[in-house]
Short mmCIF file of C-alpha atoms in Angstrom, two decimals:
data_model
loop_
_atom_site.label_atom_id
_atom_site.label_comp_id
_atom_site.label_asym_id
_atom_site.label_seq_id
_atom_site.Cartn_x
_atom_site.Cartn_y
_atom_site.Cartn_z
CA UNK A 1360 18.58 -61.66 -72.76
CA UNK A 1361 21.41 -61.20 -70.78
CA UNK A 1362 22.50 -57.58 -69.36
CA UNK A 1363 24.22 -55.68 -67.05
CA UNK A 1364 23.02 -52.95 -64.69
CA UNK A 1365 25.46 -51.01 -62.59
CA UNK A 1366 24.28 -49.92 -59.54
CA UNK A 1367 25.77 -47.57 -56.65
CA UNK A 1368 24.33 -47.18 -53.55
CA UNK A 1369 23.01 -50.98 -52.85
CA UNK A 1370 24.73 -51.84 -49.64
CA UNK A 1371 21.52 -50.25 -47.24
CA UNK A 1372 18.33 -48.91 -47.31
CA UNK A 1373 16.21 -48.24 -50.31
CA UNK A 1374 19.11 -49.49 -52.66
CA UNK A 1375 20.10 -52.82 -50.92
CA UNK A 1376 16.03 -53.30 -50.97
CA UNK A 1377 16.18 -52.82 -54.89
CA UNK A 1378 19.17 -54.62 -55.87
CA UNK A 1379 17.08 -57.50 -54.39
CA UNK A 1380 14.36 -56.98 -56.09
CA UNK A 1381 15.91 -56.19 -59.55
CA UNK A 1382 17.49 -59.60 -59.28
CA UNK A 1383 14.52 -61.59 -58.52
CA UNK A 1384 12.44 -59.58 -61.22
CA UNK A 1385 14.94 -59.86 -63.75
CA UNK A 1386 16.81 -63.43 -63.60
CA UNK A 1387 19.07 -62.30 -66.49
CA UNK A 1388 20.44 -59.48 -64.84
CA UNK A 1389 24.23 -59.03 -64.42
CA UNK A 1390 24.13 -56.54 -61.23
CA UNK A 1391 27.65 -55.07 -61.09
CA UNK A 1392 27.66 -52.69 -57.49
CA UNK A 1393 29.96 -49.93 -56.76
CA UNK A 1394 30.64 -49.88 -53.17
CA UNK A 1395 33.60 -48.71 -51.23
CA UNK A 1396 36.69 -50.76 -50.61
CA UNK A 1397 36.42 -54.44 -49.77
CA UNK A 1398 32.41 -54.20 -48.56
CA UNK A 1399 31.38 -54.61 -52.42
CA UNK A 1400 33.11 -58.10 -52.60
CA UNK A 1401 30.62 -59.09 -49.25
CA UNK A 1402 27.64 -57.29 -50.87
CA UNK A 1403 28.30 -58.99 -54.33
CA UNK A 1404 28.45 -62.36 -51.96
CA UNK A 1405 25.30 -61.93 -50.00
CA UNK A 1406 22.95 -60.39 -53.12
CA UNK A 1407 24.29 -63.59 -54.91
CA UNK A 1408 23.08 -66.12 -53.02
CA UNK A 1409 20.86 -68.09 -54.48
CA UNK A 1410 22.13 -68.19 -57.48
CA UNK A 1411 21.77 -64.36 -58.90
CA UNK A 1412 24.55 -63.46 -61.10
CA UNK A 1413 26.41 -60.35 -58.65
CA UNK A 1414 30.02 -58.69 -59.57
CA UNK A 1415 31.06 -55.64 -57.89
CA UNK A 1416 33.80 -52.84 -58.64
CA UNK A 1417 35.55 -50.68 -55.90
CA UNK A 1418 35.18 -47.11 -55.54
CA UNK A 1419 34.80 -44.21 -53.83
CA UNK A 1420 32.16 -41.90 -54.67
CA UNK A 1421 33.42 -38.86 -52.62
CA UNK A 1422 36.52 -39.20 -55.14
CA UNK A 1423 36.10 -38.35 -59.07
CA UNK A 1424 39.50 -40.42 -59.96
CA UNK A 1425 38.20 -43.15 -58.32
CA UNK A 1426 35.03 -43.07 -60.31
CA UNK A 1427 37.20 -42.63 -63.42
CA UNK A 1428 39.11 -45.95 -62.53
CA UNK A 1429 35.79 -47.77 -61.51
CA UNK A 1430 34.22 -46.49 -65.26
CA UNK A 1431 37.23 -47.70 -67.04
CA UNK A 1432 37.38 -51.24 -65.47
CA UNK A 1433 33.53 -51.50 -66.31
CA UNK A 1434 34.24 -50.49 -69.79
CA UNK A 1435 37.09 -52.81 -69.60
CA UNK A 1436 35.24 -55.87 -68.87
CA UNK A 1437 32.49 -54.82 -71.16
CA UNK A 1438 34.84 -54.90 -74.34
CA UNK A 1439 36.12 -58.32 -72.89
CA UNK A 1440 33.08 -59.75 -72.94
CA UNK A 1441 33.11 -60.45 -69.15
CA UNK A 1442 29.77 -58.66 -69.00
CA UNK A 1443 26.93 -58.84 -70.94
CA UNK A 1444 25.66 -55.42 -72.78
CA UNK A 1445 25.34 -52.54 -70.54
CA UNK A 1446 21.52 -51.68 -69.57
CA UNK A 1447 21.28 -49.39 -67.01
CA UNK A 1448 23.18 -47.01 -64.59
CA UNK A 1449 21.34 -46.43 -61.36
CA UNK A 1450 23.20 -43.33 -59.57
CA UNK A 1451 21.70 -44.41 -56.04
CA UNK A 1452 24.21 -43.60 -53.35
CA UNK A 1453 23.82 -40.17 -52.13
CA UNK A 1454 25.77 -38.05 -49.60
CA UNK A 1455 24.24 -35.57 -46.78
CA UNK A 1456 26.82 -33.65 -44.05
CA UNK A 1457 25.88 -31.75 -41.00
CA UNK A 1458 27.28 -28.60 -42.74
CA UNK A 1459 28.64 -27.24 -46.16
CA UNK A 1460 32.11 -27.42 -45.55
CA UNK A 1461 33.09 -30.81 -46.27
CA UNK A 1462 35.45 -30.97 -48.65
CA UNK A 1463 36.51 -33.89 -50.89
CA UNK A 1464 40.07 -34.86 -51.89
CA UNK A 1465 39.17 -33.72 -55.43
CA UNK A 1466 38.46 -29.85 -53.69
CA UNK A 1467 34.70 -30.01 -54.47
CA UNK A 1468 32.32 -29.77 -51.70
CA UNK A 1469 31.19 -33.24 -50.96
CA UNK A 1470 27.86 -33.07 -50.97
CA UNK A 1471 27.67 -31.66 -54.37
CA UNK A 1472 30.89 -34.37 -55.55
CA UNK A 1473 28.92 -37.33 -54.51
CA UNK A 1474 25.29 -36.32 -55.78
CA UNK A 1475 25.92 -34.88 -58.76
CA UNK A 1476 29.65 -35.15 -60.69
CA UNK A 1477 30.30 -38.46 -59.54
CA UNK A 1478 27.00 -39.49 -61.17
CA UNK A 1479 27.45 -37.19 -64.05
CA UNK A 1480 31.17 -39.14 -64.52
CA UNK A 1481 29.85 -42.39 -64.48
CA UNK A 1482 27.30 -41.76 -66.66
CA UNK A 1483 29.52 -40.02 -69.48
CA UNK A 1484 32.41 -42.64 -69.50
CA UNK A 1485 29.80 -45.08 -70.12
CA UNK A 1486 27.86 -43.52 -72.44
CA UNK A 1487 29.36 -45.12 -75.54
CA UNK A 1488 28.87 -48.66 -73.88
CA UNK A 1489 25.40 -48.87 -73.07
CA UNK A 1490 23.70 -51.12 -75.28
CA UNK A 1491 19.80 -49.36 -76.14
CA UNK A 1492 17.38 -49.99 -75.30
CA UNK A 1493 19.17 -48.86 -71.74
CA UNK A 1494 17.89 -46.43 -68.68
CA UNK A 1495 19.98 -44.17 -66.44
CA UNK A 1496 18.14 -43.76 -63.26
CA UNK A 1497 19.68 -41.03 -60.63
CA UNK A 1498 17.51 -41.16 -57.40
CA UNK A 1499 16.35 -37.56 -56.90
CA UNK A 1500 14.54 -36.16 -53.33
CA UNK A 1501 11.65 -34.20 -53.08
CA UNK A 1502 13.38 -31.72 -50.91
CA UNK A 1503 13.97 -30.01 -54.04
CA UNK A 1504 10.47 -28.72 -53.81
CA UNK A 1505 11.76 -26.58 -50.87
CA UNK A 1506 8.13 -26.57 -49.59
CA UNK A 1507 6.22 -27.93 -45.85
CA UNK A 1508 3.61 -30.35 -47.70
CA UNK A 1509 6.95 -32.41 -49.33
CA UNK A 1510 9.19 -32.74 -46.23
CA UNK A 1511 7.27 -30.90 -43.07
CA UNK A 1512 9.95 -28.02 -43.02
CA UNK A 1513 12.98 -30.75 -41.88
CA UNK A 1514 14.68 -29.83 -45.04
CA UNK A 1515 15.47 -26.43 -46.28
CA UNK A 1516 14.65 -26.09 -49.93
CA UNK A 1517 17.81 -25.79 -52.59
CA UNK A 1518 19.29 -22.11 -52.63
CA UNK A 1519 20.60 -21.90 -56.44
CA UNK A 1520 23.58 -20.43 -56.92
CA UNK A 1521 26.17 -20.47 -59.57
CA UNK A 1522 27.43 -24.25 -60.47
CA UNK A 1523 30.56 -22.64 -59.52
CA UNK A 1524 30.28 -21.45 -56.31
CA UNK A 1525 27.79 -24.53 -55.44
CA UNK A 1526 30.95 -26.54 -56.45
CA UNK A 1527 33.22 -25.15 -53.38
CA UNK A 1528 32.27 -25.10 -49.53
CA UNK A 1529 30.60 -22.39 -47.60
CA UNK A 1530 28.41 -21.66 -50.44
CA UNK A 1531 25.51 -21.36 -47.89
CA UNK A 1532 24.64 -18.97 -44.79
CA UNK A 1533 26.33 -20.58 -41.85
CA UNK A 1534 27.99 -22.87 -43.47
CA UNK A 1535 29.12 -24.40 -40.20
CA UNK A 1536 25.58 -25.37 -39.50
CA UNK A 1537 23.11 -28.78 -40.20
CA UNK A 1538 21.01 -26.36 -41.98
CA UNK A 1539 24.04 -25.01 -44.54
CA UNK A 1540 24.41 -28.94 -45.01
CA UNK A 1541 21.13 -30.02 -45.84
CA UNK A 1542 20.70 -26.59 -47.90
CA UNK A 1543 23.73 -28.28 -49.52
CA UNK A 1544 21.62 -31.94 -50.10
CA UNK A 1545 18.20 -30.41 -51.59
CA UNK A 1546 20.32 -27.91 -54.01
CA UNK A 1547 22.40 -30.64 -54.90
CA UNK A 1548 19.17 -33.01 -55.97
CA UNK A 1549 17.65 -30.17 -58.05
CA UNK A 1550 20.81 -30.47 -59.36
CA UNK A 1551 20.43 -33.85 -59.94
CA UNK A 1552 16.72 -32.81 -61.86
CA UNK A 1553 18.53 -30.96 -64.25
CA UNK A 1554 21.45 -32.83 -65.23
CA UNK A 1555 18.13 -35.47 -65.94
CA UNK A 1556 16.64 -33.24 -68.30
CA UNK A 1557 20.05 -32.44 -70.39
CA UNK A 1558 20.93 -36.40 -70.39
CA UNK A 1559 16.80 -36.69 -71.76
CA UNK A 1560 18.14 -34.09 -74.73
CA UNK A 1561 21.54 -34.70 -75.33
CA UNK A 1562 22.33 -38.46 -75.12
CA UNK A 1563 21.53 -40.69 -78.13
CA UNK A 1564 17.84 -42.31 -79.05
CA UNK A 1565 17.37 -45.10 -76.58
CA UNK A 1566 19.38 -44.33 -73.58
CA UNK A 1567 16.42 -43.21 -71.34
CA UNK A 1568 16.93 -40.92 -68.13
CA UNK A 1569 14.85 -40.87 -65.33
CA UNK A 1570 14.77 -39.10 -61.77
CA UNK A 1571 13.05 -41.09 -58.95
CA UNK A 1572 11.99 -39.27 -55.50
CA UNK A 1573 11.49 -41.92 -53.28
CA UNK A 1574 9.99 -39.41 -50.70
CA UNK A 1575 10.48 -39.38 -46.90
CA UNK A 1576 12.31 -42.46 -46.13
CA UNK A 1577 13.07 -42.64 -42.38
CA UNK A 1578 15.55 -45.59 -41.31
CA UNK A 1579 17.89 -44.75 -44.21
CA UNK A 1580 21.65 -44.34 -43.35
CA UNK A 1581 20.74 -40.61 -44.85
CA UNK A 1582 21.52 -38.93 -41.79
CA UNK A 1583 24.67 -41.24 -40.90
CA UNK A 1584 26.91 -37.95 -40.31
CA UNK A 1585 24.25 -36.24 -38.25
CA UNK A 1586 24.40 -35.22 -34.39
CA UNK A 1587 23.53 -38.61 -32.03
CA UNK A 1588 20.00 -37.73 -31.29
CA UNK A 1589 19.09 -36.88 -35.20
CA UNK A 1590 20.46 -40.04 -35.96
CA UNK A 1591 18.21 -42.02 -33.36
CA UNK A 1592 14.93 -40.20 -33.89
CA UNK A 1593 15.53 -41.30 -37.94
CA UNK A 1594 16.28 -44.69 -36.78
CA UNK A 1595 14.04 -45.54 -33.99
CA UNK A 1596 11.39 -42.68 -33.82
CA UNK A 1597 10.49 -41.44 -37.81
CA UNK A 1598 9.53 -44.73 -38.99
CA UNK A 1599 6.80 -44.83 -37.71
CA UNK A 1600 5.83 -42.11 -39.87
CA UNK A 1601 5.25 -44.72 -42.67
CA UNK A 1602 2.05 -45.58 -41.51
CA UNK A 1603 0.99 -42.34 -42.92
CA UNK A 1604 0.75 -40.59 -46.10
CA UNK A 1605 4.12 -38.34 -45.15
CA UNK A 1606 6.60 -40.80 -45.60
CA UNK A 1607 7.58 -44.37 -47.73
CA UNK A 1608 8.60 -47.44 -46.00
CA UNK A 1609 12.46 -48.93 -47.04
CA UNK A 1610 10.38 -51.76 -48.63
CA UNK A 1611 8.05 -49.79 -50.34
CA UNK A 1612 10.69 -47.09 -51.99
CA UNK A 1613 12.92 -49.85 -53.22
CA UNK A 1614 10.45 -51.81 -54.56
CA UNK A 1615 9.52 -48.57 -56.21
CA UNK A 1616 13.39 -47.87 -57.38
CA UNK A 1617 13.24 -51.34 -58.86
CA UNK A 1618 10.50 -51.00 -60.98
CA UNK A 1619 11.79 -47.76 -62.53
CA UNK A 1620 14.74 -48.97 -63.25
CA UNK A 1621 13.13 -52.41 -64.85
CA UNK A 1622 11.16 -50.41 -66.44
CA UNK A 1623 7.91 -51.35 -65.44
CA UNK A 1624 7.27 -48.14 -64.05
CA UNK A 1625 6.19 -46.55 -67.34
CA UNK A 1626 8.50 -43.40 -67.35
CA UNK A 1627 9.45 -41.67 -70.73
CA UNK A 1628 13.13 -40.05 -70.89
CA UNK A 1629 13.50 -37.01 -68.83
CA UNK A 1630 10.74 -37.47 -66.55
CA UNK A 1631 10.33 -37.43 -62.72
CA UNK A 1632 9.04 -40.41 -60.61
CA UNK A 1633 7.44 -39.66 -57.62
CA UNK A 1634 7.11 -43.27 -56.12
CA UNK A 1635 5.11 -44.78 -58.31
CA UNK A 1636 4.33 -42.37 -61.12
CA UNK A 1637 5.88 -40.22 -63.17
CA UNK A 1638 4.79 -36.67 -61.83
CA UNK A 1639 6.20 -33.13 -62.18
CA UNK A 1640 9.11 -32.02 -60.20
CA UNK A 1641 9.07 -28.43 -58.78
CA UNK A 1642 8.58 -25.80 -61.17
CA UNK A 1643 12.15 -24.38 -60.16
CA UNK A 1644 13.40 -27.37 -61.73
CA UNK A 1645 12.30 -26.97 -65.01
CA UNK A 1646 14.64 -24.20 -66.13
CA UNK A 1647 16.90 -24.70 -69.65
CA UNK A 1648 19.15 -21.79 -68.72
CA UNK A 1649 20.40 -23.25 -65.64
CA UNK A 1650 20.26 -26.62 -66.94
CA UNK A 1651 22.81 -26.04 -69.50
CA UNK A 1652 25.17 -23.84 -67.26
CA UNK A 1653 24.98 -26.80 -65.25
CA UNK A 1654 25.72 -29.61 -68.10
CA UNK A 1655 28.41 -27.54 -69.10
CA UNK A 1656 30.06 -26.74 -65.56
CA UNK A 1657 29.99 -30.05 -64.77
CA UNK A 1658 31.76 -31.60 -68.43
CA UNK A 1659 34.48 -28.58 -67.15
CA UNK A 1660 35.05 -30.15 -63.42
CA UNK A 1661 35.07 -33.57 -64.54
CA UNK A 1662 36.96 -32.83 -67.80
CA UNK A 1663 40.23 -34.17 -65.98
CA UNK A 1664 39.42 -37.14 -64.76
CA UNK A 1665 37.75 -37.90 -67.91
CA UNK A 1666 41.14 -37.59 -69.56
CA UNK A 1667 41.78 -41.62 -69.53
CA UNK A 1668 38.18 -42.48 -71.34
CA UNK A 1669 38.69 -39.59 -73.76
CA UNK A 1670 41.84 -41.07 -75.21
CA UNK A 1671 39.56 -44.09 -75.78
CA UNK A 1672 37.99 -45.01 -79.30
CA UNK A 1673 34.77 -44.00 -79.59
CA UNK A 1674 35.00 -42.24 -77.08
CA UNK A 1675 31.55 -39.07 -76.62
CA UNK A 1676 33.40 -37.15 -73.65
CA UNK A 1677 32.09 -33.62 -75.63
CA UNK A 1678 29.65 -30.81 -74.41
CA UNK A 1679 27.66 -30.93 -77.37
CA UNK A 1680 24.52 -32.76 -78.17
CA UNK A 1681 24.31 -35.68 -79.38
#
């Protein structure tokens, strides 16, 4: 049957790797990508060919009115019947800076705008259009284990803090520095773990979420806004690394991504895949308390750009369960 699965974070790497695979695994896929200005046009073109049915909607992630638009002209071509019933969400893209200071036109702290609220928009203005049975899948990191055996100390683990303060830059030691930033990127993917477990408990029967850890993936464009000799040693120097057991190949952790989201990856709602499997995530990230400050921070900092959609009939833009 026919069905759509919107997808961010397909234009490199792991997710461009997926989207490719999704299609040819799933021939009645609709693939709508989110991708930034006029690249998701070329993407749509090129993940097309061949006959794959590819649309694409414009947006920028670092910007939470810009999601909102992106959500309503989904939900807008939905109702038309321009695309078949909603299926899945994959919240792929993901954002790292070389300190915690960025800050995003929305006044957020980037890192934590583009990992976690923009996903955490997208997925409650579509809420009420997904068509069960459907599967949000957010790709997660296993930084958020914070230990040497998951990423051999190159990643600091997450420092918790308030959802407020996590929210707004320098919420780190130094924020000035690479390690403030990727402080920044393994908090904000526990972060990530949680909002997983409240969507597993608050959205209806048959919307599924998932978190996938594709492990150490060196090549990526992860480390895109890191210092020139950072960025060559993950380009041309830590792939080899994937002829170990420390890191995953592009092929290998999109192929992965694929089959979670296609659901051949057996995965119940809330869980955490690690590659292959479903597997637990950290201990730290098993916590209700902070799992529903965090639902409910996050309905308050997207609250206004959720304004459109919650005029909307049928509309589920509330912080209570469902």
């Amino acid at each position: 049957m026919k069905h759509t699965i919107v997808m961010t974070g397909a234009s490199r790497g792991i997710g461009r790797i997926a989207a490719e695979h999704i299609l040819r695994q799933s021939p009645d896929a609709h693939l709508l990508v989110v991708a930034r200005g006029s690249s998701g046009a070329q993407l749509a073109a090129e993940l097309g060919a061949g006959g794959h049915t590819v649309s694409h909607v414009s947006a920028d992630l670092g910007s939470l009115d810009s999601v909102r638009s992106a959500a309503g002209e989904i939900r807008d071509r939905l109702d038309r019947g321009d695309l078949p019933p909603l299926r899945g969400f994959v919240g792929n893209a993901g954002m790292q800076y070389t300190n915690a200071l960025t800050e995003g036109p929305d006044g957020f702290e980037a890192t934590f705008a583009v990992n976690v609220l923009a996903n955490h928009l997208f997925v409650r203005l579509l809420q009420d259009r997904f068509a069960a049975p459907a599967r949000i899948v957010i790709t997660a990191s296993d930084t958020h284990f914070g230990d040497f055996k998951h990423n051999m100390g190159m990643v600091p683990g997450p420092a918790w803090k308030s959802p407020g303060v996590l929210v707004r830059t320098g919420a780190f030691p130094k924020p000035d520095t690479a390690v403030a930033g990727r402080t920044a990127y393994s908090t904000s993917k526990l972060a990530a773990i949680y909002l997983v477990h409240e969507y597993a408990r608050r959205l209806p029967a048959g919307i599924d979420a998932v978190a996938y850890n594709p492990g150490f993936v060196p090549g990526t464009g992860l480390a895109r806004n890191a210092d020139p000799l950072s960025r060559f040693a993950m380009r041309r120097i830590m792939p080899v690394m994937t002829l170990t057991p420390f890191a995953t190949s592009r092929n290998a952790a999109g192929r992965y991504l694929a089959d979670v989201v296609l659901g051949t990856t057996q995965a119940p709602t809330g869980s955490y895949v690690d590659r292959s499997r479903a597997d637990r995530s950290s201990q730290e990230s098993y916590d209700p308390q902070r799992e529903g400050e965090l639902w409910e921070a996050a309905e308050r900092f997207t609250a206004a750009y959720a304004a459109r959609a919650d005029a909307l009939p049928g509309n589920v833009m509330s912080g209570s369960p469902q």
